[in-house]
């Protein structure tokens, strides 16, 4: 642990229970669009609705239950939930009582996931937006995956230093926003005013700005390296016990003719390891297209260098957020310049975003809080990726 790293006694839960909130509401006013998006996600993960009919599902950290509304439309037999935040559980129970979340049987356990015990096994185990951020993510994943039946599927989210970089840049605003002299509501207001323009660059908005800034800026959820949990970390955790099934976005390709694949050939986990680093540039900026990467001949070594530099930026961001001042800002900016320097010309939008950020953040540090951030506003990484794995033993 570096001097800047601190630990949170109970990641997520401490912040949510202190403020008595669950700031992860999805906009479900247009329920058909919500269900369409979730169906797309589940199909990408290899889970068409028919596969889940009459099956048993267990969801860890359902939050508001908005996503569970869509999952429950698949006609599950059993849909059980585990969440340790009373506000989440309240909201989930409300939706169950209203019949918005349906299954033949449902059960809600209000407890810390680490403490949850049951002999029951499930066809589908879901852990969305909850593993990265835990202090012991490997132990956490092993625990939740132990509830999968043989042949069952675990769906969860991962992050990487590269996918988090754009978010890390936004976290660096914290010393200008968070202060004991301001009430929590004032801080939400200040952050909303700053980031409204950034979020509006997305063509779709599924969360309120207030929820987003509360959950991502005021909630200092990344306080140590151990909380960054990547797809490769998931492979390391599972070994041969689970096999990679699919991901969203679907990065990987397997062109092999099935008859040519032998027992000694690389398995699905091996394919992920072989190909994962090719996709770093896609993780850095959601606007980057795969053709761009192919054209610019990015290789594994480049990807590892990028991940290393993003890790360095993460390190300095920990110091800034921990010390609550901008004394280390120049180190952070220097690292961003190094990142921009290695990006291929084809990633011009990302380079411009970094340039505008490094100008802007200096002004923020000087107290010019209403500075506009130009091209930086529309730079977002693929913060979290979804993965599905099948239990083998
Ligand atoms: C970031 S929210 C994600 C909510 C929802 N899955 C989504 O993706 O929108 C994390 C949820 O997991 C719960 N949670 C986090 N850590 C937990 C733990 N150790 N034990 C129980 N619940 C936890 C929180 O209370 C919250 O409801």
Tab-separated table of C-alpha atoms and ligand atoms in Angstrom:
chain	number	residue	atom	x	y	z
A	1	UNK	CA	0.000	0.000	0.000
A	2	UNK	CA	1.432	3.408	-0.959
A	3	UNK	CA	1.200	6.292	1.557
A	4	UNK	CA	-1.622	7.763	-0.498
A	5	UNK	CA	-3.712	4.617	-0.364
A	6	UNK	CA	-6.262	4.302	2.351
A	7	UNK	CA	-8.876	1.689	2.872
A	8	UNK	CA	-12.585	2.030	3.359
A	9	UNK	CA	-13.918	-0.237	6.090
A	10	UNK	CA	-16.889	-1.261	3.940
A	11	UNK	CA	-16.569	-0.086	0.333
A	12	UNK	CA	-19.828	1.321	-1.103
A	13	UNK	CA	-21.760	0.525	2.069
A	14	UNK	CA	-20.075	3.144	4.282
A	15	UNK	CA	-20.800	5.954	1.843
A	16	UNK	CA	-24.343	4.888	0.985
A	17	UNK	CA	-25.419	4.261	4.561
A	18	UNK	CA	-23.817	7.478	5.871
A	19	UNK	CA	-25.916	9.489	3.419
A	20	UNK	CA	-28.871	7.116	3.472
A	21	UNK	CA	-28.907	6.857	-0.321
A	22	UNK	CA	-28.645	4.564	-3.329
A	23	UNK	CA	-27.553	6.903	-6.151
A	24	UNK	CA	-27.828	4.375	-8.995
A	25	UNK	CA	-31.331	4.993	-10.355
A	26	UNK	CA	-31.869	4.185	-13.999
A	27	UNK	CA	-34.313	6.215	-16.025
A	28	UNK	CA	-37.160	3.720	-16.450
A	29	UNK	CA	-39.783	6.255	-17.544
A	30	UNK	CA	-39.517	4.708	-21.003
A	31	UNK	CA	-39.601	1.109	-19.825
A	32	UNK	CA	-39.500	-0.367	-23.331
A	33	UNK	CA	-36.189	1.365	-24.077
A	34	UNK	CA	-34.807	0.263	-20.710
A	35	UNK	CA	-35.764	-3.356	-21.381
A	36	UNK	CA	-34.420	-3.147	-24.922
A	37	UNK	CA	-31.006	-1.951	-23.619
A	38	UNK	CA	-30.878	-4.677	-20.997
A	39	UNK	CA	-31.885	-7.352	-23.510
A	40	UNK	CA	-29.109	-6.174	-25.801
A	41	UNK	CA	-26.628	-6.438	-22.936
A	42	UNK	CA	-27.800	-9.908	-21.949
A	43	UNK	CA	-27.782	-11.210	-25.513
A	44	UNK	CA	-24.244	-9.872	-25.959
A	45	UNK	CA	-23.310	-11.810	-22.847
A	46	UNK	CA	-24.765	-14.967	-24.414
A	47	UNK	CA	-28.037	-14.872	-22.484
A	48	UNK	CA	-31.108	-14.635	-24.721
A	49	UNK	CA	-34.380	-14.549	-22.728
A	50	UNK	CA	-35.315	-18.146	-23.569
A	51	UNK	CA	-32.200	-19.397	-21.794
A	52	UNK	CA	-33.361	-17.932	-18.494
A	53	UNK	CA	-36.977	-19.059	-18.553
A	54	UNK	CA	-37.821	-20.992	-15.368
A	55	UNK	CA	-34.227	-20.657	-14.160
A	56	UNK	CA	-32.870	-19.613	-10.769
A	57	UNK	CA	-31.018	-16.296	-10.444
A	58	UNK	CA	-29.187	-14.633	-7.574
A	59	UNK	CA	-28.197	-10.967	-7.802
A	60	UNK	CA	-25.596	-9.377	-5.557
A	61	UNK	CA	-25.809	-5.595	-5.114
A	62	UNK	CA	-28.997	-4.941	-7.095
A	63	UNK	CA	-29.060	-1.298	-5.913
A	64	UNK	CA	-32.398	0.240	-6.861
A	65	UNK	CA	-33.561	-2.949	-8.610
A	66	UNK	CA	-34.149	-1.032	-11.842
A	67	UNK	CA	-32.070	-3.535	-13.803
A	68	UNK	CA	-33.792	-6.429	-12.022
A	69	UNK	CA	-37.121	-5.240	-13.476
A	70	UNK	CA	-35.805	-6.077	-16.947
A	71	UNK	CA	-34.126	-9.354	-15.893
A	72	UNK	CA	-37.299	-10.542	-14.196
A	73	UNK	CA	-39.171	-10.274	-17.495
A	74	UNK	CA	-37.336	-13.407	-18.664
A	75	UNK	CA	-39.742	-15.526	-16.624
A	76	UNK	CA	-37.367	-16.688	-13.910
A	77	UNK	CA	-38.457	-19.336	-11.471
A	78	UNK	CA	-36.429	-17.914	-8.568
A	79	UNK	CA	-34.931	-14.442	-8.226
A	80	UNK	CA	-33.047	-13.805	-4.982
A	81	UNK	CA	-31.107	-10.715	-3.920
A	82	UNK	CA	-28.319	-9.775	-1.527
A	83	UNK	CA	-27.540	-6.154	-0.651
A	84	UNK	CA	-26.081	-4.585	2.493
A	85	UNK	CA	-27.408	-1.067	2.043
A	86	UNK	CA	-30.789	-0.434	3.733
A	87	UNK	CA	-31.715	2.197	1.099
A	88	UNK	CA	-31.123	-0.321	-1.699
A	89	UNK	CA	-33.132	-2.992	0.095
A	90	UNK	CA	-35.990	-0.565	0.787
A	91	UNK	CA	-36.178	0.409	-2.883
A	92	UNK	CA	-35.919	-3.214	-4.017
A	93	UNK	CA	-38.690	-4.352	-1.646
A	94	UNK	CA	-40.897	-1.509	-2.856
A	95	UNK	CA	-40.506	-2.709	-6.440
A	96	UNK	CA	-41.156	-6.317	-5.429
A	97	UNK	CA	-44.325	-5.262	-3.564
A	98	UNK	CA	-45.501	-3.326	-6.605
A	99	UNK	CA	-44.992	-6.435	-8.763
A	100	UNK	CA	-42.395	-4.660	-10.918
A	101	UNK	CA	-39.878	-7.442	-10.225
A	102	UNK	CA	-41.458	-10.828	-10.783
A	103	UNK	CA	-40.533	-14.496	-10.350
A	104	UNK	CA	-42.252	-17.564	-8.902
A	105	UNK	CA	-40.254	-17.025	-5.715
A	106	UNK	CA	-38.125	-14.100	-4.549
A	107	UNK	CA	-36.056	-13.467	-1.429
A	108	UNK	CA	-34.060	-10.448	-0.233
A	109	UNK	CA	-31.147	-10.795	2.184
A	110	UNK	CA	-29.971	-7.550	3.774
A	111	UNK	CA	-26.377	-8.392	4.601
A	112	UNK	CA	-22.778	-7.828	3.614
A	113	UNK	CA	-21.993	-10.092	0.641
A	114	UNK	CA	-18.878	-11.415	2.396
A	115	UNK	CA	-21.115	-12.725	5.209
A	116	UNK	CA	-23.808	-14.244	2.990
A	117	UNK	CA	-24.119	-18.029	3.328
A	118	UNK	CA	-26.572	-20.428	1.679
A	119	UNK	CA	-26.456	-23.983	0.298
A	120	UNK	CA	-28.668	-23.105	-2.694
A	121	UNK	CA	-27.014	-22.951	-6.130
A	122	UNK	CA	-28.209	-20.829	-9.050
A	123	UNK	CA	-28.186	-21.005	-12.867
A	124	UNK	CA	-27.314	-17.303	-13.045
A	125	UNK	CA	-25.331	-15.207	-10.576
A	126	UNK	CA	-25.217	-11.447	-11.242
A	127	UNK	CA	-22.836	-8.921	-9.699
A	128	UNK	CA	-23.051	-5.680	-11.633
A	129	UNK	CA	-21.052	-2.620	-10.593
A	130	UNK	CA	-19.981	-4.182	-7.314
A	131	UNK	CA	-16.707	-6.160	-7.672
A	132	UNK	CA	-14.288	-3.392	-8.753
A	133	UNK	CA	-14.238	-1.101	-5.751
A	134	UNK	CA	-14.192	-3.908	-3.157
A	135	UNK	CA	-11.062	-4.045	-0.998
A	136	UNK	CA	-10.647	-7.796	-1.701
A	137	UNK	CA	-12.203	-8.236	-5.156
A	138	UNK	CA	-10.721	-11.699	-5.794
A	139	UNK	CA	-12.164	-13.073	-2.562
A	140	UNK	CA	-15.426	-11.313	-3.378
A	141	UNK	CA	-15.623	-12.878	-6.868
A	142	UNK	CA	-14.772	-16.334	-5.543
A	143	UNK	CA	-17.484	-16.012	-2.946
A	144	UNK	CA	-20.261	-14.858	-5.276
A	145	UNK	CA	-19.259	-17.391	-7.977
A	146	UNK	CA	-19.503	-20.225	-5.435
A	147	UNK	CA	-23.301	-19.846	-5.686
A	148	UNK	CA	-23.240	-20.882	-9.367
A	149	UNK	CA	-24.395	-24.366	-10.176
A	150	UNK	CA	-22.199	-26.533	-12.448
A	151	UNK	CA	-22.756	-25.182	-15.981
A	152	UNK	CA	-24.293	-22.038	-14.488
A	153	UNK	CA	-23.290	-18.551	-15.567
A	154	UNK	CA	-21.730	-15.725	-13.569
A	155	UNK	CA	-22.191	-12.198	-14.948
A	156	UNK	CA	-20.142	-9.384	-13.469
A	157	UNK	CA	-18.300	-6.161	-14.306
A	158	UNK	CA	-14.593	-5.406	-14.513
A	159	UNK	CA	-12.408	-2.307	-14.933
A	160	UNK	CA	-8.803	-1.528	-15.866
A	161	UNK	CA	-6.455	1.406	-15.346
A	162	UNK	CA	-6.916	2.240	-19.014
A	163	UNK	CA	-10.707	2.079	-18.977
A	164	UNK	CA	-10.788	4.232	-15.849
A	165	UNK	CA	-8.434	7.008	-16.996
A	166	UNK	CA	-11.114	9.466	-18.204
A	167	UNK	CA	-12.995	8.908	-14.922
A	168	UNK	CA	-9.794	9.362	-12.929
A	169	UNK	CA	-9.281	12.729	-14.655
A	170	UNK	CA	-12.745	13.744	-13.436
A	171	UNK	CA	-12.033	12.490	-9.908
A	172	UNK	CA	-9.086	14.883	-9.805
A	173	UNK	CA	-11.654	17.719	-9.624
A	174	UNK	CA	-12.545	16.545	-6.116
A	175	UNK	CA	-10.395	18.988	-4.080
A	176	UNK	CA	-12.252	21.841	-5.814
A	177	UNK	CA	-15.652	20.338	-5.006
A	178	UNK	CA	-15.430	18.427	-1.750
A	179	UNK	CA	-14.886	20.446	1.410
A	180	UNK	CA	-16.132	20.277	4.975
A	181	UNK	CA	-17.252	23.885	4.606
A	182	UNK	CA	-19.928	22.885	2.084
A	183	UNK	CA	-22.996	20.790	2.758
A	184	UNK	CA	-23.410	17.521	0.869
A	185	UNK	CA	-26.242	19.065	-1.176
A	186	UNK	CA	-24.032	22.041	-2.105
A	187	UNK	CA	-21.284	19.688	-3.252
A	188	UNK	CA	-23.760	17.747	-5.403
A	189	UNK	CA	-24.913	21.042	-6.900
A	190	UNK	CA	-21.377	22.278	-7.679
A	191	UNK	CA	-20.373	18.961	-9.228
A	192	UNK	CA	-23.606	18.797	-11.249
A	193	UNK	CA	-22.941	22.262	-12.657
A	194	UNK	CA	-19.433	21.221	-13.698
A	195	UNK	CA	-20.266	17.838	-15.219
A	196	UNK	CA	-23.703	18.473	-16.754
A	197	UNK	CA	-22.044	19.483	-20.024
A	198	UNK	CA	-19.840	16.392	-19.994
A	199	UNK	CA	-22.699	13.945	-19.521
A	200	UNK	CA	-24.809	15.694	-22.143
A	201	UNK	CA	-22.265	14.660	-24.794
A	202	UNK	CA	-23.744	11.137	-24.660
A	203	UNK	CA	-26.553	10.518	-27.119
A	204	UNK	CA	-28.427	8.575	-24.416
A	205	UNK	CA	-28.879	9.535	-20.806
A	206	UNK	CA	-30.014	6.795	-18.443
A	207	UNK	CA	-29.076	8.327	-15.072
A	208	UNK	CA	-29.725	11.681	-13.421
A	209	UNK	CA	-26.753	14.033	-13.203
A	210	UNK	CA	-27.182	14.227	-9.408
A	211	UNK	CA	-26.961	10.435	-9.056
A	212	UNK	CA	-23.952	10.315	-11.338
A	213	UNK	CA	-21.911	12.968	-9.508
A	214	UNK	CA	-22.899	11.529	-6.133
A	215	UNK	CA	-21.834	8.017	-7.107
A	216	UNK	CA	-18.709	8.925	-9.076
A	217	UNK	CA	-17.301	12.190	-7.776
A	218	UNK	CA	-18.464	12.623	-4.172
A	219	UNK	CA	-18.266	8.901	-3.552
A	220	UNK	CA	-14.517	8.414	-3.474
A	221	UNK	CA	-14.857	4.745	-4.359
A	222	UNK	CA	-11.340	4.204	-5.708
A	223	UNK	CA	-8.902	4.642	-2.870
A	224	UNK	CA	-6.393	1.868	-3.558
A	225	UNK	CA	-4.899	-0.215	-6.361
A	226	UNK	CA	-6.483	-3.419	-5.107
A	227	UNK	CA	-9.894	-2.078	-6.123
A	228	UNK	CA	-9.114	-2.008	-9.851
A	229	UNK	CA	-10.273	-5.419	-11.012
A	230	UNK	CA	-9.756	-6.378	-14.660
A	231	UNK	CA	-10.896	-9.217	-16.883
A	232	UNK	CA	-7.398	-10.691	-16.560
A	233	UNK	CA	-7.712	-10.491	-12.758
A	234	UNK	CA	-10.943	-12.476	-13.097
A	235	UNK	CA	-9.098	-15.145	-15.124
A	236	UNK	CA	-6.364	-15.284	-12.489
A	237	UNK	CA	-8.998	-15.689	-9.784
A	238	UNK	CA	-10.896	-18.464	-11.555
A	239	UNK	CA	-8.062	-20.574	-12.964
A	240	UNK	CA	-9.794	-23.523	-14.690
A	241	UNK	CA	-12.894	-23.450	-12.521
A	242	UNK	CA	-14.763	-21.048	-14.819
A	243	UNK	CA	-14.435	-20.516	-18.574
A	244	UNK	CA	-14.890	-17.195	-20.294
A	245	UNK	CA	-18.182	-17.145	-22.186
A	246	UNK	CA	-18.716	-13.620	-23.550
A	247	UNK	CA	-18.310	-9.928	-22.814
A	248	UNK	CA	-19.917	-6.603	-23.536
A	249	UNK	CA	-18.474	-4.975	-25.508
A	250	UNK	CA	-17.663	-8.196	-27.373
A	251	UNK	CA	-13.961	-7.657	-27.950
A	252	UNK	CA	-12.720	-11.125	-28.676
A	253	UNK	CA	-12.708	-13.144	-31.862
A	254	UNK	CA	-12.266	-16.872	-32.316
A	255	UNK	CA	-11.899	-17.741	-35.976
A	256	UNK	CA	-10.920	-21.368	-35.399
A	257	UNK	CA	-12.718	-24.146	-37.225
A	258	UNK	CA	-14.303	-26.143	-34.429
A	259	UNK	CA	-12.883	-29.461	-35.707
A	260	UNK	CA	-9.392	-28.056	-35.551
A	261	UNK	CA	-9.700	-27.262	-31.842
A	262	UNK	CA	-8.130	-29.964	-29.691
A	263	UNK	CA	-7.956	-30.498	-25.976
A	264	UNK	CA	-4.464	-29.033	-26.011
A	265	UNK	CA	-5.567	-25.915	-27.943
A	266	UNK	CA	-5.986	-22.664	-26.039
A	267	UNK	CA	-9.314	-22.664	-24.178
A	268	UNK	CA	-11.601	-19.608	-24.012
A	269	UNK	CA	-9.666	-18.215	-21.048
A	270	UNK	CA	-6.478	-18.605	-23.093
A	271	UNK	CA	-8.022	-16.684	-25.979
A	272	UNK	CA	-8.883	-13.821	-23.636
A	273	UNK	CA	-5.311	-13.698	-22.377
A	274	UNK	CA	-3.978	-13.706	-25.940
A	275	UNK	CA	-6.239	-10.955	-27.181
A	276	UNK	CA	-7.073	-8.783	-24.180
A	277	UNK	CA	-4.292	-6.257	-24.594
A	278	UNK	CA	-5.175	-5.610	-28.226
A	279	UNK	CA	-8.253	-3.828	-26.999
A	280	UNK	CA	-6.738	-1.332	-24.579
A	281	UNK	CA	-7.275	1.571	-26.940
A	282	UNK	CA	-10.971	0.700	-27.124
A	283	UNK	CA	-11.103	0.826	-23.342
A	284	UNK	CA	-9.376	4.210	-23.179
A	285	UNK	CA	-11.988	6.002	-25.282
A	286	UNK	CA	-15.407	4.605	-26.150
A	287	UNK	CA	-15.331	6.467	-29.500
A	288	UNK	CA	-12.345	4.499	-30.805
A	289	UNK	CA	-13.252	1.935	-33.451
A	290	UNK	CA	-11.591	-1.419	-33.932
A	291	UNK	CA	-10.589	-0.470	-37.502
A	292	UNK	CA	-8.623	2.436	-36.004
A	293	UNK	CA	-6.619	0.060	-33.896
A	294	UNK	CA	-5.940	-2.246	-36.803
A	295	UNK	CA	-4.820	0.683	-38.969
A	296	UNK	CA	-2.466	2.070	-36.359
A	297	UNK	CA	-0.829	-1.334	-35.768
A	298	UNK	CA	-1.054	-1.152	-32.020
A	299	UNK	CA	0.675	-4.143	-30.436
A	300	UNK	CA	0.747	-5.875	-27.088
A	301	UNK	CA	3.826	-3.991	-25.893
A	302	UNK	CA	2.177	-0.667	-26.653
A	303	UNK	CA	-0.941	-1.750	-24.784
A	304	UNK	CA	1.096	-2.762	-21.743
A	305	UNK	CA	2.910	0.590	-21.803
A	306	UNK	CA	-0.448	2.385	-21.967
A	307	UNK	CA	-1.822	0.384	-19.037
A	308	UNK	CA	1.366	1.130	-17.062
A	309	UNK	CA	1.076	4.885	-17.699
A	310	UNK	CA	-2.609	4.833	-16.774
A	311	UNK	CA	-1.630	3.025	-13.573
A	312	UNK	CA	0.879	5.806	-12.878
A	313	UNK	CA	-1.869	8.408	-13.398
A	314	UNK	CA	-4.099	6.398	-11.051
A	315	UNK	CA	-1.352	6.506	-8.417
A	316	UNK	CA	-1.017	10.285	-8.570
A	317	UNK	CA	-4.797	10.710	-8.544
A	318	UNK	CA	-4.842	8.744	-5.264
A	319	UNK	CA	-2.446	11.283	-3.767
A	320	UNK	CA	-4.499	14.262	-5.010
A	321	UNK	CA	-7.777	12.834	-3.725
A	322	UNK	CA	-6.225	11.706	-0.442
A	323	UNK	CA	-4.425	14.998	0.280
A	324	UNK	CA	-7.390	17.039	-1.004
A	325	UNK	CA	-5.109	19.547	-2.714
A	326	UNK	CA	-3.512	20.072	-6.110
A	327	UNK	CA	0.154	19.891	-5.012
A	328	UNK	CA	0.745	16.827	-7.201
A	329	UNK	CA	-1.192	18.145	-10.185
A	330	UNK	CA	1.884	18.768	-12.362
A	331	UNK	CA	2.918	15.106	-11.987
A	332	UNK	CA	-0.554	14.076	-13.059
A	333	UNK	CA	-0.436	16.403	-16.069
A	334	UNK	CA	3.033	15.158	-17.061
A	335	UNK	CA	1.753	11.583	-17.039
A	336	UNK	CA	-1.217	12.548	-19.204
A	337	UNK	CA	1.184	14.164	-21.668
A	338	UNK	CA	3.186	10.925	-21.795
A	339	UNK	CA	-0.039	9.041	-22.519
A	340	UNK	CA	-1.038	11.482	-25.246
A	341	UNK	CA	2.446	11.182	-26.718
A	342	UNK	CA	2.157	7.429	-27.321
A	343	UNK	CA	-1.367	7.585	-28.777
A	344	UNK	CA	-1.439	7.059	-32.546
A	345	UNK	CA	-2.460	9.958	-34.802
A	346	UNK	CA	-5.743	8.113	-35.450
A	347	UNK	CA	-6.702	8.829	-31.831
A	348	UNK	CA	-6.752	12.591	-32.408
A	349	UNK	CA	-10.002	13.092	-30.469
A	350	UNK	CA	-8.463	11.545	-27.371
A	351	UNK	CA	-5.299	13.615	-27.746
A	352	UNK	CA	-7.344	16.850	-28.025
A	353	UNK	CA	-9.358	15.823	-24.984
A	354	UNK	CA	-6.158	15.390	-22.966
A	355	UNK	CA	-4.811	18.766	-24.143
A	356	UNK	CA	-8.024	20.559	-23.167
A	357	UNK	CA	-8.099	18.750	-19.843
A	358	UNK	CA	-4.537	19.705	-18.910
A	359	UNK	CA	-5.278	23.387	-19.658
A	360	UNK	CA	-8.580	23.285	-17.825
A	361	UNK	CA	-7.568	21.458	-14.686
A	362	UNK	CA	-4.890	24.079	-13.971
A	363	UNK	CA	-7.654	26.700	-13.990
A	364	UNK	CA	-9.808	24.581	-11.702
A	365	UNK	CA	-6.833	24.294	-9.323
A	366	UNK	CA	-6.620	28.108	-9.358
A	367	UNK	CA	-10.269	28.332	-8.349
A	368	UNK	CA	-11.755	29.099	-11.785
A	369	UNK	CA	-14.460	26.565	-11.195
A	370	UNK	CA	-16.687	27.602	-14.121
A	371	UNK	CA	-14.040	26.795	-16.752
A	372	UNK	CA	-15.399	24.969	-19.821
A	373	UNK	CA	-13.428	21.911	-20.878
A	374	UNK	CA	-13.688	21.846	-24.671
A	375	UNK	CA	-12.908	18.462	-26.190
A	376	UNK	CA	-12.384	16.876	-22.780
A	377	UNK	CA	-16.132	16.962	-22.102
A	378	UNK	CA	-16.853	14.229	-24.627
A	379	UNK	CA	-13.992	11.921	-23.635
A	380	UNK	CA	-15.263	8.883	-21.758
A	381	UNK	CA	-13.566	5.532	-21.362
A	382	UNK	CA	-15.391	2.223	-21.272
A	383	UNK	CA	-15.254	2.493	-17.472
A	384	UNK	CA	-16.737	-0.897	-16.745
A	385	UNK	CA	-16.912	-3.918	-18.982
A	386	UNK	CA	-19.349	-6.820	-18.556
A	387	UNK	CA	-18.231	-10.429	-18.636
A	388	UNK	CA	-19.994	-13.781	-18.452
A	389	UNK	CA	-18.288	-17.004	-17.349
A	390	UNK	CA	-19.495	-20.613	-17.196
A	391	UNK	CA	-18.801	-22.813	-14.177
A	392	UNK	CA	-16.791	-25.879	-15.243
A	393	UNK	CA	-16.152	-27.712	-11.965
B	1	LIG	C1	-22.688	0.736	-7.415
B	1	LIG	S1	-24.121	-0.035	-6.824
B	1	LIG	C2	-24.600	-0.966	-8.262
B	1	LIG	C3	-26.083	-1.159	-8.321
B	1	LIG	C4	-26.578	-1.945	-9.528
B	1	LIG	N1	-26.066	-3.303	-9.537
B	1	LIG	C5	-26.199	-1.249	-10.816
B	1	LIG	O1	-25.314	-1.746	-11.527
B	1	LIG	O2	-26.780	-0.202	-11.106
B	1	LIG	C6	-23.507	-1.291	-5.719
B	1	LIG	C7	-24.603	-2.005	-4.923
B	1	LIG	O3	-23.981	-3.078	-4.231
B	1	LIG	C8	-24.213	-2.979	-2.835
B	1	LIG	N2	-22.987	-3.440	-2.156
B	1	LIG	C9	-21.719	-3.030	-2.393
B	1	LIG	N3	-20.854	-3.701	-1.625
B	1	LIG	C10	-21.581	-4.575	-0.903
B	1	LIG	C11	-21.265	-5.555	0.065
B	1	LIG	N4	-20.000	-5.778	0.443
B	1	LIG	N5	-22.261	-6.263	0.603
B	1	LIG	C12	-23.554	-6.046	0.250
B	1	LIG	N6	-23.924	-5.137	-0.680
B	1	LIG	C13	-22.948	-4.401	-1.241
B	1	LIG	C14	-24.535	-1.523	-2.600
B	1	LIG	O4	-25.327	-1.356	-1.462
B	1	LIG	C15	-25.271	-1.138	-3.877
B	1	LIG	O5	-26.633	-1.433	-3.784
